[in-house]
Short mmCIF file of C-alpha atoms in Angstrom, two decimals:
data_model
loop_
_atom_site.label_atom_id
_atom_site.label_comp_id
_atom_site.label_asym_id
_atom_site.label_seq_id
_atom_site.Cartn_x
_atom_site.Cartn_y
_atom_site.Cartn_z
CA THR A 1 57.44 47.93 122.73
CA TYR A 2 60.94 47.45 124.20
CA ILE A 3 64.39 49.56 123.93
CA ASP A 4 67.45 47.03 123.71
CA SER A 5 70.18 49.68 123.69
CA ILE A 6 72.05 52.93 123.19
CA SER A 7 74.99 53.68 121.21
CA ILE A 8 76.79 56.15 120.95
CA SER A 9 79.35 56.24 117.87
CA PRO A 10 82.09 57.97 118.18
CA PRO A 11 82.26 57.25 122.32
CA GLY A 12 84.95 59.65 123.58
CA ASN A 13 82.57 62.43 124.85
CA TYR A 14 78.83 61.48 125.36
CA VAL A 15 78.07 58.51 128.00
CA VAL A 16 73.68 57.35 128.39
CA VAL A 17 72.80 58.41 132.25
CA SER A 18 69.18 56.53 131.16
CA PRO A 19 68.20 54.37 130.10
CA LYS A 20 70.69 51.73 130.99
CA GLY A 21 69.97 48.17 129.69
CA ARG A 22 66.98 47.27 128.15
CA VAL A 23 63.80 49.02 129.42
CA ASN A 24 59.95 48.58 128.43
CA ILE A 25 57.62 51.76 126.99
CA PRO A 26 54.11 50.78 127.16
CA PRO A 27 51.79 51.16 124.54
CA ASP A 28 51.42 54.79 123.78
CA SER A 29 53.76 56.21 126.08
CA THR A 30 57.67 58.31 126.07
CA LEU A 31 60.14 57.58 127.33
CA GLU A 32 63.26 60.00 127.74
CA ILE A 33 66.34 59.27 127.15
CA CYS A 34 69.59 61.85 128.66
CA ILE A 35 73.10 61.95 127.23
CA ARG A 36 75.74 63.48 129.75
CA PHE A 37 78.74 65.79 127.18
CA ASN A 38 81.49 65.00 129.57
CA PRO A 39 84.08 67.08 126.69
CA SER A 40 88.27 66.12 126.08
CA GLY A 41 89.02 69.92 124.33
CA ARG A 42 87.53 72.47 123.55
CA GLY A 43 85.82 73.52 120.52
CA ARG A 44 82.11 71.58 118.74
CA SER A 45 81.89 67.86 119.40
CA LEU A 46 79.71 65.81 117.04
CA SER A 47 78.83 62.12 117.61
CA SER A 48 75.71 60.16 117.12
CA ALA A 49 73.41 57.97 118.98
CA ILE A 50 71.48 54.91 117.66
CA VAL A 51 68.29 53.71 119.67
CA HIS A 52 67.75 49.86 119.08
CA ILE A 53 64.03 49.72 119.48
CA ALA A 54 62.86 45.66 118.98
CA ASP A 55 63.84 45.62 115.28
CA ARG A 56 64.39 48.44 114.00
CA ALA A 57 67.38 51.48 115.05
CA TYR A 58 66.54 55.76 115.58
CA ALA A 59 69.83 57.79 114.99
CA SER A 60 70.04 60.87 116.65
CA GLY A 61 72.47 63.81 115.70
CA LEU A 62 74.41 64.87 118.97
CA THR A 63 76.66 68.25 119.43
CA GLY A 64 78.12 69.80 121.84
CA THR A 65 81.09 72.73 122.06
CA GLY A 66 82.96 72.25 124.92
CA LEU A 67 84.89 74.71 127.33
CA LEU A 68 86.53 72.80 129.79
CA LYS A 69 87.88 74.50 132.42
CA TYR A 70 88.35 78.37 131.40
CA LEU A 71 89.44 81.92 133.06
CA SER A 72 88.30 85.08 132.57
CA GLY A 73 88.24 88.35 134.49
CA TYR A 74 87.66 92.43 134.30
CA GLY A 75 88.63 94.40 136.88
CA PRO A 76 88.30 98.48 136.77
CA ASN A 77 87.68 100.52 132.88
CA GLY A 78 90.77 103.24 132.97
CA CYS A 79 92.03 105.21 135.63
CA ASP A 80 90.90 106.18 139.08
CA THR A 81 92.14 109.23 140.59
CA ILE A 82 92.35 109.66 143.90
CA VAL A 83 93.25 112.06 146.14
CA TYR A 84 96.53 111.20 148.53
CA ASN A 85 96.39 111.25 151.55
CA GLU A 86 99.50 109.68 154.07
CA GLY A 87 98.77 106.80 154.51
CA ASN A 88 95.61 105.83 153.00
CA THR A 89 94.65 102.33 151.53
CA TYR A 90 91.79 102.67 148.13
CA PRO A 91 90.09 99.41 148.02
CA THR A 92 89.49 98.45 144.54
CA SER A 93 87.81 94.84 143.00
CA ILE A 94 88.73 92.21 140.30
CA ILE A 95 86.24 90.14 139.31
CA LEU A 96 87.04 86.30 137.81
CA GLU A 97 84.05 84.45 135.99
CA ASN A 98 84.73 80.57 135.32
CA PRO A 99 82.32 80.26 132.34
CA GLY A 100 83.45 76.51 131.76
CA ASP A 101 81.64 73.59 132.38
CA ARG A 102 84.26 72.75 134.66
CA ASP A 103 84.91 74.00 138.10
CA ILE A 104 88.07 75.42 138.61
CA SER A 105 90.94 76.05 141.14
CA VAL A 106 92.90 79.78 141.37
CA SER A 107 96.01 79.14 143.11
CA GLY A 108 97.65 82.54 143.62
CA TYR A 109 98.55 85.32 141.55
CA GLN A 110 101.72 87.38 140.60
CA PHE A 111 101.99 91.30 139.94
CA ILE A 112 103.60 92.92 136.83
CA GLY A 113 105.69 96.00 136.24
CA GLY A 114 106.53 98.51 139.17
CA ASN A 115 105.85 99.45 142.54
CA ASN A 116 104.47 95.62 143.92
CA ASN A 117 105.07 96.86 147.13
CA LEU A 118 102.13 98.87 147.06
CA TYR A 119 99.04 96.58 146.27
CA ASN A 120 97.55 93.76 148.40
CA ILE A 121 94.96 91.36 147.59
CA THR A 122 93.08 90.47 150.90
CA ASN A 123 91.56 87.09 149.64
CA SER A 124 92.60 83.64 150.60
CA PHE A 125 93.96 81.07 147.65
CA PRO A 126 93.66 78.77 146.62
CA ILE A 127 90.12 80.02 145.34
CA ASN A 128 87.58 76.79 143.84
CA ILE A 129 85.59 78.83 141.31
CA ALA A 130 82.25 77.06 140.02
CA ALA A 131 81.05 76.26 136.42
CA GLY A 132 79.26 79.69 135.63
CA GLN A 133 80.44 81.08 139.08
CA ASP A 134 81.98 84.39 139.66
CA GLU A 135 84.23 85.40 142.36
CA GLU A 136 84.96 89.00 144.10
CA ILE A 137 89.02 89.78 144.92
CA PHE A 138 89.96 92.68 147.09
CA VAL A 139 92.85 94.52 146.08
CA ASN A 140 94.21 97.58 147.93
CA PHE A 141 96.09 100.46 146.70
CA ALA A 142 98.25 102.11 149.30
CA PRO A 143 100.44 105.25 147.90
CA VAL A 144 103.57 106.65 149.36
CA ALA A 145 103.09 109.69 146.34
CA LYS A 146 101.75 111.69 144.45
CA GLY A 147 102.01 109.93 140.14
CA THR A 148 100.86 107.61 137.83
CA PHE A 149 100.99 103.83 138.88
CA ARG A 150 100.03 101.28 136.49
CA ILE A 151 100.22 97.38 137.41
CA ASP A 152 98.68 93.97 136.17
CA VAL A 153 97.92 91.53 138.23
CA GLN A 154 98.41 88.05 136.58
CA PHE A 155 96.27 85.23 137.95
CA GLU A 156 97.09 81.37 138.06
CA HIS A 157 95.01 78.47 137.74
CA ASP A 158 94.52 75.06 136.79
CA GLY A 159 91.55 75.29 133.63
CA ASP A 160 93.31 75.66 129.80
CA GLN A 161 96.74 77.50 129.29
CA ASP A 162 94.95 79.83 126.85
CA SER A 163 92.72 81.18 129.80
CA THR A 164 95.93 83.54 130.73
CA VAL A 165 93.76 86.34 132.89
CA ILE A 166 95.90 89.20 133.25
CA ILE A 167 93.75 92.58 134.74
CA PRO A 168 95.39 95.90 134.65
CA LEU A 169 95.06 98.13 137.64
CA CYS A 170 95.69 101.73 137.64
CA TYR A 171 95.82 105.18 139.99
CA VAL A 172 96.41 108.58 139.13
CA VAL A 173 96.96 110.04 142.73
CA ARG A 174 97.26 114.14 143.14
#
């Protein structure tokens, strides 16, 4: 017995990795077929694979969900309360996550809100985050007075536009 060919319809998001070409299958043996899902968009993608074995064809459904390049993140919950000491710097961190299926490059950030000069991110950019991985971003806060200080950090990246990441930071300085 032999596999003559494997065809995918519609072909767009799926590629046959192996076997390529005609393959002989000895009696009482198995053959693993590998098909790679390479999404071109977010959401569900349906196709079918037809395996041509000898003079017969066997259909199999293919289903995949594409995330592509997607960035998310989180920071501290609520406001951190700190005691003011002139000249002190208070560190915190933000975690950026890549739950997507492709690497993502974070090219930079911007502070949104007042008191931008009180905050500093110590990481070097750009930062590459592999699919399924995360990266810790270090933020230093250097207050110059007592009060409540709020700011948002927005990260710029080459991922999907609907994965805008804005992390709020808040300090109550006493």
